[in-house]
Amino acid sequence: MTRIDLPPEIDLPPPDPASLTATGPQLAAGVWRYRGWLPDVEPVSLGEPTTPLVPLDRPGPSVLAKLEGAQPTGSFKDRGTAVLVAWLRANGIGEIVEDSSGNAGASIAAYAARAGLRARVFVPETASPAKLGQIRAHGAEIVIVQGPRAAATDAAVAAVEAGEAVYASHLRQPAFLAGTSTFAYELWEQLGRAAPDAVVVPLGGGTLLLGAHRGFSRLRDAGLIARVPRLVGVQAAACRPLADAFDSGATDAAAMEPGPTLAEGIRIARPPRSPEILAAVRATAGTIVAVSERAIGSALRELLGRGLYVEPTSAVALAGYRLLEADRWLAPGESIVIALTGHGLKTPGAIDSLLAKGRPAGRR
């Protein structure tokens, strides 16, 4: 169990419509296009793009996929990390500690290298070798921790409490959520300055869902949209603390012992921002659902078959959408955006293993 409280919120500019987007050779796209609504710091950037928004070509509701794997290190985490690392550097921080199942660690390692910060990343023993290779390549120190994902968090916290560095936890730092809020701003622009009816995201620590909620809320407060979209979080049935809390009406999630799942990126036993996640989903009349390993595998095969090479965690969102579609929770004709959060090159071994199960014997 971690012993570090959530950091206080940081100051952000008021949501002034006139200052939302910036133009110029370095600000035409990506995270720092929205610099006017981000912390007032010098940007740290790896050339973040406007990530593609593509149709899934399905009958029924208008369903679009946002390809966050197009970010520089291959996951949506770059939105939060770009802003977090810039904020840390602006506050004189030179050495940081992070714990991660892989994607956040790879992102932290890359942006810390860009900013000239030293980084140490604590990872669980089950982390993807490809993600570990990314972290190592950018010069960060890797500490592999035996046991579940929570053990990596505990080890990172112990290092911070020993005074070794500043805790740059993507699950806790508000500057990270300021960065993931750009998901909402960017989507609003891509949809012709409008919000979709619902946004479906994989849900582990909640940093994308909370960023989307904060971003769309600021757009509403600025008078740029009428309401915040319904937010849908999707968990793996093997690790579903937030889905259970939502179903029971609880305001916080109880820790659970997670089982094995293809969706390693959201295998978080008790997210530190659980109360905020549950409140955000309920405030938007959204929902949180859990999907089986079979459903995740089926959704991943569908995405791969449509040319979208994503990591298994991303497929959780499509599996959740399918579940809600079957339950008629979504109305025909609604505009739905599904966040595909990471590139398939993050977990090629897991993808190959899944596909091999469906091949005839002797066929490669």
Short mmCIF file of C-alpha atoms in Angstrom, two decimals, residues 14-233:
data_model
loop_
_atom_site.label_atom_id
_atom_site.label_comp_id
_atom_site.label_asym_id
_atom_site.label_seq_id
_atom_site.Cartn_x
_atom_site.Cartn_y
_atom_site.Cartn_z
CA PRO A 14 -8.82 30.02 -17.24
CA PRO A 15 -10.62 28.32 -20.15
CA ASP A 16 -10.70 31.30 -22.49
CA PRO A 17 -11.91 30.33 -26.01
CA ALA A 18 -9.55 32.86 -27.56
CA SER A 19 -6.48 31.21 -26.03
CA LEU A 20 -7.25 27.53 -26.61
CA THR A 21 -5.29 26.96 -29.80
CA ALA A 22 -1.98 28.45 -30.87
CA THR A 23 -0.38 28.63 -34.30
CA GLY A 24 3.17 28.77 -35.51
CA PRO A 25 5.78 26.40 -36.90
CA GLN A 26 6.00 24.38 -33.66
CA LEU A 27 2.35 24.67 -32.59
CA ALA A 28 0.35 23.56 -35.61
CA ALA A 29 -0.56 20.19 -34.10
CA GLY A 30 -0.27 18.02 -31.04
CA VAL A 31 -0.13 18.62 -27.31
CA TRP A 32 1.46 22.07 -27.31
CA ARG A 33 -1.06 23.44 -29.81
CA TYR A 34 -3.17 23.91 -26.67
CA ARG A 35 -0.43 25.67 -24.74
CA GLY A 36 -2.81 28.48 -23.79
CA TRP A 37 -4.77 26.05 -21.60
CA LEU A 38 -1.74 24.21 -20.19
CA PRO A 39 0.67 25.10 -17.36
CA ASP A 40 2.78 28.15 -18.17
CA VAL A 41 6.06 26.31 -18.75
CA GLU A 42 8.57 25.96 -21.57
CA PRO A 43 7.43 22.97 -23.67
CA VAL A 44 9.26 19.68 -23.84
CA SER A 45 8.33 18.05 -27.12
CA LEU A 46 9.17 15.10 -29.35
CA GLY A 47 6.95 16.39 -32.13
CA GLU A 48 3.61 15.05 -30.90
CA PRO A 49 1.13 14.83 -33.79
CA THR A 50 -2.60 15.23 -34.04
CA THR A 51 -3.42 11.53 -33.78
CA PRO A 52 -5.58 10.03 -36.55
CA LEU A 53 -9.33 9.64 -36.20
CA VAL A 54 -10.56 6.83 -38.47
CA PRO A 55 -13.93 5.13 -38.98
CA LEU A 56 -14.29 1.50 -37.94
CA ASP A 57 -16.68 0.85 -40.84
CA ARG A 58 -19.35 -0.76 -38.75
CA PRO A 59 -23.12 -0.56 -39.23
CA GLY A 60 -25.18 1.21 -36.59
CA PRO A 61 -23.82 4.16 -34.64
CA SER A 62 -21.10 6.37 -36.09
CA VAL A 63 -17.98 4.81 -34.56
CA LEU A 64 -14.55 6.36 -34.87
CA ALA A 65 -11.22 5.14 -33.51
CA LYS A 66 -8.59 7.59 -32.28
CA LEU A 67 -5.14 6.12 -32.87
CA GLU A 68 -3.12 7.22 -29.88
CA GLY A 69 -0.37 4.76 -30.77
CA ALA A 70 0.77 7.39 -33.28
CA GLN A 71 2.33 9.39 -30.44
CA PRO A 72 6.18 9.53 -30.42
CA THR A 73 6.74 6.61 -28.01
CA GLY A 74 3.68 4.68 -29.19
CA SER A 75 1.03 5.43 -26.57
CA PHE A 76 -1.32 8.13 -25.30
CA LYS A 77 0.95 8.52 -22.28
CA ASP A 78 3.05 11.00 -24.28
CA ARG A 79 0.29 13.59 -23.89
CA GLY A 80 0.63 13.55 -20.13
CA THR A 81 4.38 13.04 -20.03
CA ALA A 82 5.18 15.97 -22.30
CA VAL A 83 3.43 18.34 -19.90
CA LEU A 84 4.53 16.59 -16.70
CA VAL A 85 8.23 16.58 -17.61
CA ALA A 86 8.06 20.21 -18.74
CA TRP A 87 6.41 21.14 -15.44
CA LEU A 88 8.98 19.19 -13.39
CA ARG A 89 11.87 20.81 -15.25
CA ALA A 90 10.36 24.27 -14.77
CA ASN A 91 10.20 23.55 -11.03
CA GLY A 92 13.89 22.67 -10.84
CA ILE A 93 13.55 18.89 -10.65
CA GLY A 94 16.56 17.01 -12.00
CA GLU A 95 15.92 13.39 -11.01
CA ILE A 96 12.66 11.46 -11.05
CA VAL A 97 11.23 8.08 -10.10
CA GLU A 98 8.28 6.43 -11.84
CA ASP A 99 6.54 3.05 -11.58
CA SER A 100 4.90 1.58 -14.63
CA SER A 101 3.82 -1.60 -16.38
CA GLY A 102 5.65 -0.29 -19.44
CA ASN A 103 4.07 2.46 -21.54
CA ALA A 104 4.33 5.25 -18.98
CA GLY A 105 7.87 4.19 -18.18
CA ALA A 106 8.87 4.29 -21.84
CA SER A 107 7.28 7.71 -22.21
CA ILE A 108 8.93 9.07 -19.05
CA ALA A 109 12.31 7.72 -20.17
CA ALA A 110 12.05 9.39 -23.57
CA TYR A 111 10.86 12.79 -22.36
CA ALA A 112 13.27 12.82 -19.43
CA ALA A 113 16.10 12.22 -21.91
CA ARG A 114 14.76 15.06 -24.05
CA ALA A 115 14.63 17.41 -21.05
CA GLY A 116 17.95 16.35 -19.52
CA LEU A 117 16.42 14.72 -16.43
CA ARG A 118 17.66 11.51 -14.82
CA ALA A 119 14.97 8.84 -14.55
CA ARG A 120 14.57 5.56 -12.70
CA VAL A 121 11.61 3.35 -13.60
CA PHE A 122 10.31 0.56 -11.36
CA VAL A 123 8.52 -2.12 -13.39
CA PRO A 124 6.79 -5.41 -12.52
CA GLU A 125 8.46 -8.63 -13.63
CA THR A 126 5.62 -9.19 -16.13
CA ALA A 127 6.39 -6.03 -18.13
CA SER A 128 6.65 -6.45 -21.90
CA PRO A 129 10.26 -6.95 -23.11
CA ALA A 130 9.62 -4.49 -25.93
CA LYS A 131 8.60 -1.80 -23.45
CA LEU A 132 11.61 -2.52 -21.26
CA GLY A 133 13.80 -2.17 -24.32
CA GLN A 134 12.32 1.26 -24.97
CA ILE A 135 12.97 2.41 -21.42
CA ARG A 136 16.54 1.13 -21.50
CA ALA A 137 17.25 2.67 -24.91
CA HIS A 138 16.55 6.18 -23.62
CA GLY A 139 19.02 5.80 -20.79
CA ALA A 140 16.66 5.43 -17.84
CA GLU A 141 17.56 3.02 -15.05
CA ILE A 142 15.22 0.03 -14.86
CA VAL A 143 14.42 -1.65 -11.55
CA ILE A 144 12.53 -4.92 -12.07
CA VAL A 145 10.36 -5.77 -9.07
CA GLN A 146 9.18 -9.29 -8.28
CA GLY A 147 5.45 -9.65 -7.80
CA PRO A 148 2.40 -7.82 -9.16
CA ARG A 149 2.13 -4.30 -10.55
CA ALA A 150 1.41 -2.95 -7.05
CA ALA A 151 4.80 -4.17 -5.86
CA ALA A 152 6.51 -1.87 -8.37
CA THR A 153 4.53 1.04 -6.94
CA ASP A 154 5.54 0.17 -3.41
CA ALA A 155 9.21 -0.06 -4.40
CA ALA A 156 9.08 3.32 -6.14
CA VAL A 157 7.40 4.91 -3.12
CA ALA A 158 10.07 3.46 -0.82
CA ALA A 159 12.78 5.01 -2.99
CA VAL A 160 11.03 8.39 -2.89
CA GLU A 161 10.52 8.22 0.87
CA ALA A 162 14.24 7.50 1.22
CA GLY A 163 14.88 10.85 -0.46
CA GLU A 164 16.36 9.42 -3.65
CA ALA A 165 14.29 11.45 -6.18
CA VAL A 166 10.94 13.13 -6.87
CA TYR A 167 7.95 10.87 -7.54
CA ALA A 168 6.83 11.55 -11.11
CA SER A 169 3.90 9.13 -10.95
CA HIS A 170 1.64 9.46 -13.98
CA LEU A 171 -1.19 8.08 -11.82
CA ARG A 172 -0.84 10.87 -9.26
CA GLN A 173 0.66 14.00 -10.78
CA PRO A 174 -1.97 16.60 -11.86
CA ALA A 175 0.36 17.96 -14.55
CA PHE A 176 0.01 14.59 -16.28
CA LEU A 177 -3.78 15.01 -16.37
CA ALA A 178 -3.36 18.50 -17.79
CA GLY A 179 -1.54 16.83 -20.67
CA THR A 180 -4.08 14.08 -21.25
CA SER A 181 -6.79 16.77 -21.34
CA THR A 182 -5.47 17.62 -24.80
CA PHE A 183 -7.15 14.41 -26.00
CA ALA A 184 -10.47 16.23 -25.57
CA TYR A 185 -9.32 19.50 -27.16
CA GLU A 186 -7.91 17.69 -30.17
CA LEU A 187 -10.98 15.51 -30.62
CA TRP A 188 -13.20 18.59 -30.41
CA GLU A 189 -11.28 20.18 -33.29
CA GLN A 190 -11.29 17.00 -35.37
CA LEU A 191 -15.08 16.69 -35.03
CA GLY A 192 -15.64 20.19 -36.36
CA ARG A 193 -15.55 21.93 -32.99
CA ALA A 194 -18.07 19.52 -31.48
CA ALA A 195 -18.07 16.79 -28.85
CA PRO A 196 -19.09 13.18 -29.53
CA ASP A 197 -21.98 11.58 -27.70
CA ALA A 198 -19.70 9.11 -25.92
CA VAL A 199 -16.02 8.29 -25.52
CA VAL A 200 -14.90 4.73 -24.74
CA VAL A 201 -11.46 4.16 -23.20
CA PRO A 202 -9.50 1.30 -21.60
CA LEU A 203 -9.54 1.91 -17.85
CA GLY A 204 -6.73 1.11 -15.44
CA GLY A 205 -5.30 4.08 -13.60
CA GLY A 206 -7.81 6.38 -15.30
CA THR A 207 -5.39 8.99 -16.63
CA LEU A 208 -6.96 9.16 -20.09
CA LEU A 209 -10.54 9.06 -18.83
CA LEU A 210 -9.85 11.77 -16.25
CA GLY A 211 -7.95 13.86 -18.78
CA ALA A 212 -10.88 13.59 -21.19
CA HIS A 213 -13.30 14.56 -18.41
CA ARG A 214 -11.24 17.58 -17.40
CA GLY A 215 -10.70 18.64 -21.00
CA PHE A 216 -14.33 18.38 -22.07
CA SER A 217 -15.41 20.07 -18.83
CA ARG A 218 -13.17 23.04 -19.62
CA LEU A 219 -14.57 23.20 -23.16
CA ARG A 220 -18.07 23.29 -21.66
CA ASP A 221 -17.09 25.96 -19.16
CA ALA A 222 -15.73 28.05 -22.02
CA GLY A 223 -19.05 27.77 -23.85
CA LEU A 224 -17.53 25.72 -26.68
CA ILE A 225 -19.71 22.61 -26.14
CA ALA A 226 -23.09 22.17 -24.48
CA ARG A 227 -22.25 19.10 -22.40
CA VAL A 228 -19.49 16.65 -21.55
CA PRO A 229 -19.76 13.36 -23.50
CA ARG A 230 -20.76 10.20 -21.66
CA LEU A 231 -17.53 8.57 -20.52
CA VAL A 232 -17.22 4.79 -20.72
CA GLY A 233 -14.37 3.01 -18.94
#
